[in-house]
């Protein structure tokens, strides 16, 4: 009986401490870790959301880019941060694929974090350097198969969205290509623009402006429907690669142990940002849109992450793509 009383008192004290912390939260600058280089698609999503959330929370949210190892270096740093609400972590689909891609991780994708909410599901595009010979996706496949020892595919590192899309593309085309990893798709895009690599699969948030400017060639989107911001770009599934589909969802997290009242405050600010007309417009310009606000919740992200881990695990193991 006495033990139960002590547990009850401890739980009440912890709740009271968390509530007090939430009432004073935030009272200083918040850091949002993005596990990729500045200028990439996930970085773009993070900066849009961070600016709007900062307005709601009345505190600045700064972005810290911690690239490398397909996002796992940034994830590890976020997992070890103080669980006080002043370090956040924004990651994409890679949070669900890392457990299968890496034999050893310095964190657990589920238990090391407090989910805050889903943000957006971004379509991807297959793009190539401006002078790539192929005119459409069918020609690209033919060219790649005929020149598989020469063609180079760029991606943002093992486990990145561009790497995952590339694995699916190579499987669908029936080829194995020379891949060139980068610390983010920002640097990869720079080399694609410069003609140092041949093609890549990247999120619309990183490719739309380059496609519209005519600086790179675009061959298709990876969603079942055409993207409104790129109305003339066909879906891969409608032509050369039937049933091909992949999108890149993004979620926001805090370190495990962050008090629930603080997580709730962050989730409320996230939902407010996804209703922000400026965020909605900028997302639309980049070929995506916010998730419905009922998905921008800790529960929705927790469920989605678990489902995605279960989905990608067998796919990655079958492909034999692993890292130490």
mmCIF file of C-alpha atoms in Angstrom:
data_model
loop_
_atom_site.group_PDB
_atom_site.id
_atom_site.type_symbol
_atom_site.label_atom_id
_atom_site.label_comp_id
_atom_site.label_asym_id
_atom_site.label_seq_id
_atom_site.Cartn_x
_atom_site.Cartn_y
_atom_site.Cartn_z
ATOM 1 C CA UNK A 1 0.000 0.000 0.000
ATOM 2 C CA UNK A 2 2.822 2.353 0.939
ATOM 3 C CA UNK A 3 4.616 1.534 -2.336
ATOM 4 C CA UNK A 4 1.494 2.390 -4.331
ATOM 5 C CA UNK A 5 1.211 5.666 -2.447
ATOM 6 C CA UNK A 6 4.836 6.534 -3.250
ATOM 7 C CA UNK A 7 4.318 5.714 -6.944
ATOM 8 C CA UNK A 8 1.200 7.842 -7.045
ATOM 9 C CA UNK A 9 3.018 10.764 -5.432
ATOM 10 C CA UNK A 10 5.941 10.398 -7.855
ATOM 11 C CA UNK A 11 3.627 10.310 -10.871
ATOM 12 C CA UNK A 12 1.738 13.340 -9.618
ATOM 13 C CA UNK A 13 4.983 15.206 -9.045
ATOM 14 C CA UNK A 14 6.203 14.347 -12.555
ATOM 15 C CA UNK A 15 2.905 15.496 -14.043
ATOM 16 C CA UNK A 16 3.041 18.714 -12.041
ATOM 17 C CA UNK A 17 6.595 19.357 -13.176
ATOM 18 C CA UNK A 18 5.656 18.757 -16.808
ATOM 19 C CA UNK A 19 2.618 21.020 -16.483
ATOM 20 C CA UNK A 20 4.700 23.803 -14.968
ATOM 21 C CA UNK A 21 7.247 23.408 -17.738
ATOM 22 C CA UNK A 22 4.523 23.639 -20.376
ATOM 23 C CA UNK A 23 3.066 26.773 -18.792
ATOM 24 C CA UNK A 24 6.442 28.497 -19.139
ATOM 25 C CA UNK A 25 7.167 26.952 -22.535
ATOM 26 C CA UNK A 26 8.809 28.192 -24.632
ATOM 27 C CA UNK A 27 10.942 30.877 -23.047
ATOM 28 C CA UNK A 28 13.990 30.627 -25.304
ATOM 29 C CA UNK A 29 14.992 29.765 -28.873
ATOM 30 C CA UNK A 30 14.110 26.278 -30.136
ATOM 31 C CA UNK A 31 16.408 24.224 -32.380
ATOM 32 C CA UNK A 32 14.986 21.981 -35.091
ATOM 33 C CA UNK A 33 17.459 19.357 -36.304
ATOM 34 C CA UNK A 34 17.234 18.453 -39.995
ATOM 35 C CA UNK A 35 19.357 15.389 -40.805
ATOM 36 C CA UNK A 36 20.327 16.575 -44.287
ATOM 37 C CA UNK A 37 22.277 19.406 -45.880
ATOM 38 C CA UNK A 38 20.834 22.890 -46.231
ATOM 39 C CA UNK A 39 19.019 23.555 -49.488
ATOM 40 C CA UNK A 40 17.532 20.088 -49.846
ATOM 41 C CA UNK A 41 13.816 19.222 -49.896
ATOM 42 C CA UNK A 42 13.513 18.227 -46.240
ATOM 43 C CA UNK A 43 15.360 21.399 -45.257
ATOM 44 C CA UNK A 44 12.838 23.408 -47.309
ATOM 45 C CA UNK A 45 9.880 21.787 -45.539
ATOM 46 C CA UNK A 46 11.518 22.349 -42.158
ATOM 47 C CA UNK A 47 12.178 26.048 -42.724
ATOM 48 C CA UNK A 48 8.612 26.737 -43.840
ATOM 49 C CA UNK A 49 7.116 24.912 -40.865
ATOM 50 C CA UNK A 50 9.637 26.291 -38.367
ATOM 51 C CA UNK A 51 8.961 29.897 -39.302
ATOM 52 C CA UNK A 52 5.208 29.484 -38.930
ATOM 53 C CA UNK A 53 5.439 27.450 -35.707
ATOM 54 C CA UNK A 54 7.778 30.074 -34.259
ATOM 55 C CA UNK A 55 5.153 32.742 -34.842
ATOM 56 C CA UNK A 56 2.552 30.686 -32.962
ATOM 57 C CA UNK A 57 4.938 29.850 -30.102
ATOM 58 C CA UNK A 58 6.327 33.408 -30.000
ATOM 59 C CA UNK A 59 9.874 32.090 -30.099
ATOM 60 C CA UNK A 60 12.345 31.688 -32.929
ATOM 61 C CA UNK A 61 12.946 28.159 -34.222
ATOM 62 C CA UNK A 62 16.358 27.815 -35.835
ATOM 63 C CA UNK A 63 17.364 25.011 -38.196
ATOM 64 C CA UNK A 64 20.447 22.920 -37.493
ATOM 65 C CA UNK A 65 21.510 20.829 -40.469
ATOM 66 C CA UNK A 66 23.235 17.616 -39.349
ATOM 67 C CA UNK A 67 23.765 15.601 -42.517
ATOM 68 C CA UNK A 68 25.311 12.221 -43.178
ATOM 69 C CA UNK A 69 24.581 8.488 -43.101
ATOM 70 C CA UNK A 70 21.119 8.793 -44.609
ATOM 71 C CA UNK A 71 19.836 10.961 -41.780
ATOM 72 C CA UNK A 72 20.979 8.706 -38.927
ATOM 73 C CA UNK A 73 23.652 11.097 -37.605
ATOM 74 C CA UNK A 74 21.087 13.846 -37.136
ATOM 75 C CA UNK A 75 18.610 11.378 -35.654
ATOM 76 C CA UNK A 76 21.185 10.192 -33.121
ATOM 77 C CA UNK A 77 21.927 13.741 -32.048
ATOM 78 C CA UNK A 78 18.241 14.495 -31.623
ATOM 79 C CA UNK A 79 17.681 11.296 -29.634
ATOM 80 C CA UNK A 80 20.416 12.294 -27.157
ATOM 81 C CA UNK A 81 19.180 15.875 -26.724
ATOM 82 C CA UNK A 82 17.582 17.070 -23.490
ATOM 83 C CA UNK A 83 13.859 16.198 -23.480
ATOM 84 C CA UNK A 84 12.743 19.730 -22.684
ATOM 85 C CA UNK A 85 11.052 20.813 -25.924
ATOM 86 C CA UNK A 86 13.957 22.967 -27.068
ATOM 87 C CA UNK A 87 15.309 20.401 -29.512
ATOM 88 C CA UNK A 88 13.006 19.117 -32.255
ATOM 89 C CA UNK A 89 13.709 16.699 -35.072
ATOM 90 C CA UNK A 90 12.156 16.783 -38.541
ATOM 91 C CA UNK A 91 12.725 13.721 -40.701
ATOM 92 C CA UNK A 92 11.105 12.058 -43.673
ATOM 93 C CA UNK A 93 10.402 8.471 -44.718
ATOM 94 C CA UNK A 94 13.995 7.614 -43.769
ATOM 95 C CA UNK A 95 12.934 7.383 -40.127
ATOM 96 C CA UNK A 96 11.003 4.230 -41.078
ATOM 97 C CA UNK A 97 13.646 2.667 -43.342
ATOM 98 C CA UNK A 98 16.754 3.122 -41.175
ATOM 99 C CA UNK A 99 15.949 0.140 -38.900
ATOM 100 C CA UNK A 100 16.159 -2.191 -41.915
ATOM 101 C CA UNK A 101 19.000 -0.404 -43.721
ATOM 102 C CA UNK A 102 21.389 -0.210 -40.775
ATOM 103 C CA UNK A 103 22.400 -3.257 -38.777
ATOM 104 C CA UNK A 104 23.242 -1.104 -35.752
ATOM 105 C CA UNK A 105 21.657 2.227 -34.896
ATOM 106 C CA UNK A 106 22.620 4.387 -31.888
ATOM 107 C CA UNK A 107 18.898 5.010 -31.283
ATOM 108 C CA UNK A 108 15.545 3.292 -31.718
ATOM 109 C CA UNK A 109 13.361 4.825 -34.430
ATOM 110 C CA UNK A 110 10.230 4.410 -32.305
ATOM 111 C CA UNK A 111 11.182 4.424 -28.630
ATOM 112 C CA UNK A 112 13.859 7.165 -28.741
ATOM 113 C CA UNK A 113 11.402 9.868 -29.789
ATOM 114 C CA UNK A 114 8.101 11.486 -28.887
ATOM 115 C CA UNK A 115 6.041 11.882 -32.097
ATOM 116 C CA UNK A 116 4.531 15.336 -32.626
ATOM 117 C CA UNK A 117 2.749 14.950 -35.958
ATOM 118 C CA UNK A 118 2.833 14.296 -39.684
ATOM 119 C CA UNK A 119 3.494 17.277 -41.944
ATOM 120 C CA UNK A 120 3.288 16.499 -45.644
ATOM 121 C CA UNK A 121 3.615 13.686 -48.195
ATOM 122 C CA UNK A 122 5.776 14.927 -51.050
ATOM 123 C CA UNK A 123 5.687 13.464 -54.577
ATOM 124 C CA UNK A 124 8.989 12.630 -56.245
ATOM 125 C CA UNK A 125 10.170 13.285 -59.769
ATOM 126 C CA UNK A 126 12.624 11.500 -62.050
ATOM 127 C CA UNK A 127 14.951 14.169 -63.432
ATOM 128 C CA UNK A 128 18.188 14.284 -65.414
ATOM 129 C CA UNK A 129 20.901 16.732 -66.441
ATOM 130 C CA UNK A 130 19.761 19.228 -69.042
ATOM 131 C CA UNK A 131 21.588 17.571 -71.942
ATOM 132 C CA UNK A 132 20.637 13.980 -71.130
ATOM 133 C CA UNK A 133 19.811 12.247 -74.464
ATOM 134 C CA UNK A 134 16.457 10.644 -73.544
ATOM 135 C CA UNK A 135 13.303 12.605 -74.415
ATOM 136 C CA UNK A 136 10.821 10.691 -72.261
ATOM 137 C CA UNK A 137 10.755 7.927 -69.643
ATOM 138 C CA UNK A 138 10.623 5.097 -72.162
ATOM 139 C CA UNK A 139 13.711 6.463 -73.902
ATOM 140 C CA UNK A 140 15.400 6.945 -70.523
ATOM 141 C CA UNK A 141 14.865 3.285 -69.652
ATOM 142 C CA UNK A 142 16.163 2.172 -73.046
ATOM 143 C CA UNK A 143 19.218 4.434 -72.760
ATOM 144 C CA UNK A 144 19.979 3.364 -69.193
ATOM 145 C CA UNK A 145 19.797 -0.331 -70.083
ATOM 146 C CA UNK A 146 22.103 0.176 -73.070
ATOM 147 C CA UNK A 147 24.607 2.248 -71.060
ATOM 148 C CA UNK A 148 24.262 0.823 -67.552
ATOM 149 C CA UNK A 149 28.023 0.782 -66.988
ATOM 150 C CA UNK A 150 28.317 4.491 -67.812
ATOM 151 C CA UNK A 151 25.122 6.059 -66.431
ATOM 152 C CA UNK A 152 25.358 7.520 -62.917
ATOM 153 C CA UNK A 153 22.492 7.879 -60.462
ATOM 154 C CA UNK A 154 22.799 10.506 -57.705
ATOM 155 C CA UNK A 155 21.223 10.228 -54.268
ATOM 156 C CA UNK A 156 21.473 11.798 -50.819
ATOM 157 C CA UNK A 157 23.034 8.805 -49.070
ATOM 158 C CA UNK A 158 22.006 5.366 -47.897
ATOM 159 C CA UNK A 159 18.454 5.419 -46.618
ATOM 160 C CA UNK A 160 17.581 8.803 -48.084
ATOM 161 C CA UNK A 161 14.365 9.221 -50.062
ATOM 162 C CA UNK A 162 16.325 9.586 -53.290
ATOM 163 C CA UNK A 163 18.207 6.371 -52.510
ATOM 164 C CA UNK A 164 14.975 4.466 -51.830
ATOM 165 C CA UNK A 165 13.385 5.759 -55.010
ATOM 166 C CA UNK A 166 16.534 4.810 -56.907
ATOM 167 C CA UNK A 167 16.390 1.246 -55.573
ATOM 168 C CA UNK A 168 12.790 0.926 -56.709
ATOM 169 C CA UNK A 169 13.625 2.463 -60.101
ATOM 170 C CA UNK A 170 16.517 0.086 -60.724
ATOM 171 C CA UNK A 171 14.353 -2.877 -59.733
ATOM 172 C CA UNK A 172 11.540 -1.706 -62.024
ATOM 173 C CA UNK A 173 13.962 -1.121 -64.931
ATOM 174 C CA UNK A 174 15.847 -4.359 -64.315
ATOM 175 C CA UNK A 175 19.311 -2.765 -64.098
ATOM 176 C CA UNK A 176 22.052 -2.093 -61.570
ATOM 177 C CA UNK A 177 23.676 1.316 -61.916
ATOM 178 C CA UNK A 178 26.649 3.181 -60.546
ATOM 179 C CA UNK A 179 25.239 5.300 -57.727
ATOM 180 C CA UNK A 180 26.852 8.473 -56.406
ATOM 181 C CA UNK A 181 25.956 9.282 -52.777
ATOM 182 C CA UNK A 182 25.920 12.833 -51.400
ATOM 183 C CA UNK A 183 25.306 14.328 -47.962
ATOM 184 C CA UNK A 184 22.001 15.726 -49.194
ATOM 185 C CA UNK A 185 20.021 16.266 -52.367
ATOM 186 C CA UNK A 186 20.996 19.942 -52.356
ATOM 187 C CA UNK A 187 24.613 19.064 -53.263
ATOM 188 C CA UNK A 188 23.365 16.295 -55.563
ATOM 189 C CA UNK A 189 21.167 18.774 -57.410
ATOM 190 C CA UNK A 190 24.120 21.124 -57.818
ATOM 191 C CA UNK A 191 26.109 18.370 -59.534
ATOM 192 C CA UNK A 192 23.110 17.399 -61.668
ATOM 193 C CA UNK A 193 22.825 21.025 -62.805
ATOM 194 C CA UNK A 194 26.547 20.999 -63.552
ATOM 195 C CA UNK A 195 26.314 17.764 -65.538
ATOM 196 C CA UNK A 196 28.608 15.777 -63.214
ATOM 197 C CA UNK A 197 25.910 13.084 -62.721
ATOM 198 C CA UNK A 198 23.233 11.828 -65.089
ATOM 199 C CA UNK A 199 19.926 11.498 -63.261
ATOM 200 C CA UNK A 200 18.175 11.160 -59.928
ATOM 201 C CA UNK A 201 14.796 10.805 -58.267
ATOM 202 C CA UNK A 202 14.031 13.691 -55.942
ATOM 203 C CA UNK A 203 11.171 15.401 -54.161
ATOM 204 C CA UNK A 204 9.150 18.099 -55.896
ATOM 205 C CA UNK A 205 10.179 20.492 -53.124
ATOM 206 C CA UNK A 206 13.692 20.353 -54.568
ATOM 207 C CA UNK A 207 12.986 19.939 -58.282
ATOM 208 C CA UNK A 208 9.924 22.010 -59.200
ATOM 209 C CA UNK A 209 11.709 25.338 -59.658
ATOM 210 C CA UNK A 210 14.569 23.696 -61.585
ATOM 211 C CA UNK A 211 12.091 21.870 -63.845
ATOM 212 C CA UNK A 212 10.121 25.045 -64.540
ATOM 213 C CA UNK A 213 13.321 26.936 -65.335
ATOM 214 C CA UNK A 214 14.304 24.300 -67.902
ATOM 215 C CA UNK A 215 17.665 23.717 -66.255
ATOM 216 C CA UNK A 216 17.020 19.987 -65.859
ATOM 217 C CA UNK A 217 14.933 17.425 -67.747
ATOM 218 C CA UNK A 218 11.898 15.887 -66.054
ATOM 219 C CA UNK A 219 10.453 12.500 -66.997
ATOM 220 C CA UNK A 220 7.616 11.806 -64.576
ATOM 221 C CA UNK A 221 6.161 12.005 -61.070
ATOM 222 C CA UNK A 222 5.966 9.032 -58.740
ATOM 223 C CA UNK A 223 2.380 9.573 -57.584
ATOM 224 C CA UNK A 224 -0.791 8.059 -59.037
ATOM 225 C CA UNK A 225 -2.074 11.482 -60.087
ATOM 226 C CA UNK A 226 -0.473 14.437 -61.839
ATOM 227 C CA UNK A 227 0.964 17.133 -59.579
ATOM 228 C CA UNK A 228 -0.947 20.441 -60.025
ATOM 229 C CA UNK A 229 2.241 22.535 -60.006
ATOM 230 C CA UNK A 230 3.654 20.365 -62.840
ATOM 231 C CA UNK A 231 0.533 19.673 -64.922
ATOM 232 C CA UNK A 232 2.427 18.606 -68.056
ATOM 233 C CA UNK A 233 4.550 16.021 -66.283
ATOM 234 C CA UNK A 234 3.035 12.515 -66.581
ATOM 235 C CA UNK A 235 2.980 9.915 -63.855
ATOM 236 C CA UNK A 236 5.406 7.030 -64.187
ATOM 237 C CA UNK A 237 2.552 4.594 -63.603
ATOM 238 C CA UNK A 238 0.603 5.920 -66.589
ATOM 239 C CA UNK A 239 3.397 5.136 -69.013
ATOM 240 C CA UNK A 240 6.679 3.329 -68.810
ATOM 241 C CA UNK A 241 6.448 1.915 -65.275
ATOM 242 C CA UNK A 242 2.932 0.687 -64.430
ATOM 243 C CA UNK A 243 2.144 0.536 -60.691
ATOM 244 C CA UNK A 244 5.248 2.540 -59.768
ATOM 245 C CA UNK A 245 4.443 4.766 -56.796
ATOM 246 C CA UNK A 246 6.443 6.292 -53.952
ATOM 247 C CA UNK A 247 6.012 9.434 -51.864
ATOM 248 C CA UNK A 248 8.040 11.037 -49.109
ATOM 249 C CA UNK A 249 6.181 11.765 -45.903
ATOM 250 C CA UNK A 250 7.646 14.034 -43.241
ATOM 251 C CA UNK A 251 7.143 13.984 -39.490
ATOM 252 C CA UNK A 252 8.146 16.076 -36.495
ATOM 253 C CA UNK A 253 9.563 14.547 -33.294
ATOM 254 C CA UNK A 254 11.000 15.467 -29.899
ATOM 255 C CA UNK A 255 13.413 13.429 -27.752
ATOM 256 C CA UNK A 256 11.871 10.664 -25.645
ATOM 257 C CA UNK A 257 10.729 11.932 -22.268
ATOM 258 C CA UNK A 258 9.637 15.370 -23.433
ATOM 259 C CA UNK A 259 6.674 16.209 -21.158
ATOM 260 C CA UNK A 260 3.274 15.563 -22.698
ATOM 261 C CA UNK A 261 2.050 19.144 -22.137
ATOM 262 C CA UNK A 262 5.066 20.389 -24.115
ATOM 263 C CA UNK A 263 4.454 17.834 -26.883
ATOM 264 C CA UNK A 264 0.812 18.943 -27.003
ATOM 265 C CA UNK A 265 1.859 22.591 -27.286
ATOM 266 C CA UNK A 266 4.190 21.716 -30.158
ATOM 267 C CA UNK A 267 1.501 19.651 -31.893
ATOM 268 C CA UNK A 268 -0.929 22.570 -31.617
ATOM 269 C CA UNK A 269 1.686 24.889 -33.153
ATOM 270 C CA UNK A 270 2.341 22.368 -35.923
ATOM 271 C CA UNK A 271 -1.368 22.167 -36.792
ATOM 272 C CA UNK A 272 -1.540 25.958 -36.843
ATOM 273 C CA UNK A 273 1.386 26.063 -39.280
ATOM 274 C CA UNK A 274 -0.358 23.599 -41.606
ATOM 275 C CA UNK A 275 -3.365 25.950 -41.693
ATOM 276 C CA UNK A 276 -1.138 28.946 -42.400
ATOM 277 C CA UNK A 277 -2.053 30.342 -45.863
ATOM 278 C CA UNK A 278 1.597 31.157 -46.556
ATOM 279 C CA UNK A 279 2.698 27.591 -45.799
ATOM 280 C CA UNK A 280 -0.151 26.158 -47.883
ATOM 281 C CA UNK A 281 0.783 28.385 -50.838
ATOM 282 C CA UNK A 282 4.496 27.646 -50.606
ATOM 283 C CA UNK A 283 3.825 23.914 -50.345
ATOM 284 C CA UNK A 284 1.576 24.158 -53.409
ATOM 285 C CA UNK A 285 4.291 26.008 -55.345
ATOM 286 C CA UNK A 286 6.641 23.146 -54.457
ATOM 287 C CA UNK A 287 4.265 20.431 -55.614
ATOM 288 C CA UNK A 288 2.876 19.256 -52.288
ATOM 289 C CA UNK A 289 0.318 20.133 -49.620
ATOM 290 C CA UNK A 290 -0.014 19.827 -45.831
ATOM 291 C CA UNK A 291 -1.562 16.687 -44.407
ATOM 292 C CA UNK A 292 -5.075 17.072 -42.956
ATOM 293 C CA UNK A 293 -4.731 18.511 -39.456
ATOM 294 C CA UNK A 294 -6.128 15.331 -37.878
ATOM 295 C CA UNK A 295 -2.921 13.628 -39.048
ATOM 296 C CA UNK A 296 -0.704 16.285 -37.466
ATOM 297 C CA UNK A 297 -0.970 14.561 -34.090
ATOM 298 C CA UNK A 298 1.353 12.391 -31.993
ATOM 299 C CA UNK A 299 -1.007 9.425 -32.310
ATOM 300 C CA UNK A 300 -1.232 9.642 -36.116
ATOM 301 C CA UNK A 301 2.547 9.892 -36.555
ATOM 302 C CA UNK A 302 3.186 7.037 -34.099
ATOM 303 C CA UNK A 303 0.798 4.771 -36.021
ATOM 304 C CA UNK A 304 2.106 5.805 -39.436
ATOM 305 C CA UNK A 305 5.745 5.305 -38.450
ATOM 306 C CA UNK A 306 5.059 1.773 -37.202
ATOM 307 C CA UNK A 307 3.137 0.912 -40.391
ATOM 308 C CA UNK A 308 5.938 2.259 -42.587
ATOM 309 C CA UNK A 309 8.623 0.316 -40.705
ATOM 310 C CA UNK A 310 6.603 -2.849 -41.252
ATOM 311 C CA UNK A 311 6.157 -1.989 -44.954
ATOM 312 C CA UNK A 312 9.743 -1.101 -45.866
ATOM 313 C CA UNK A 313 11.566 -3.723 -43.804
ATOM 314 C CA UNK A 314 10.830 -6.675 -46.128
ATOM 315 C CA UNK A 315 11.412 -4.565 -49.266
ATOM 316 C CA UNK A 316 14.863 -3.439 -48.133
ATOM 317 C CA UNK A 317 15.888 -6.885 -46.921
ATOM 318 C CA UNK A 318 14.859 -8.411 -50.239
ATOM 319 C CA UNK A 319 16.962 -5.815 -52.079
ATOM 320 C CA UNK A 320 19.944 -6.608 -49.851
ATOM 321 C CA UNK A 321 20.658 -2.939 -49.130
ATOM 322 C CA UNK A 322 22.403 -2.766 -45.770
ATOM 323 C CA UNK A 323 24.992 -0.663 -44.017
ATOM 324 C CA UNK A 324 27.066 -1.357 -40.919
#
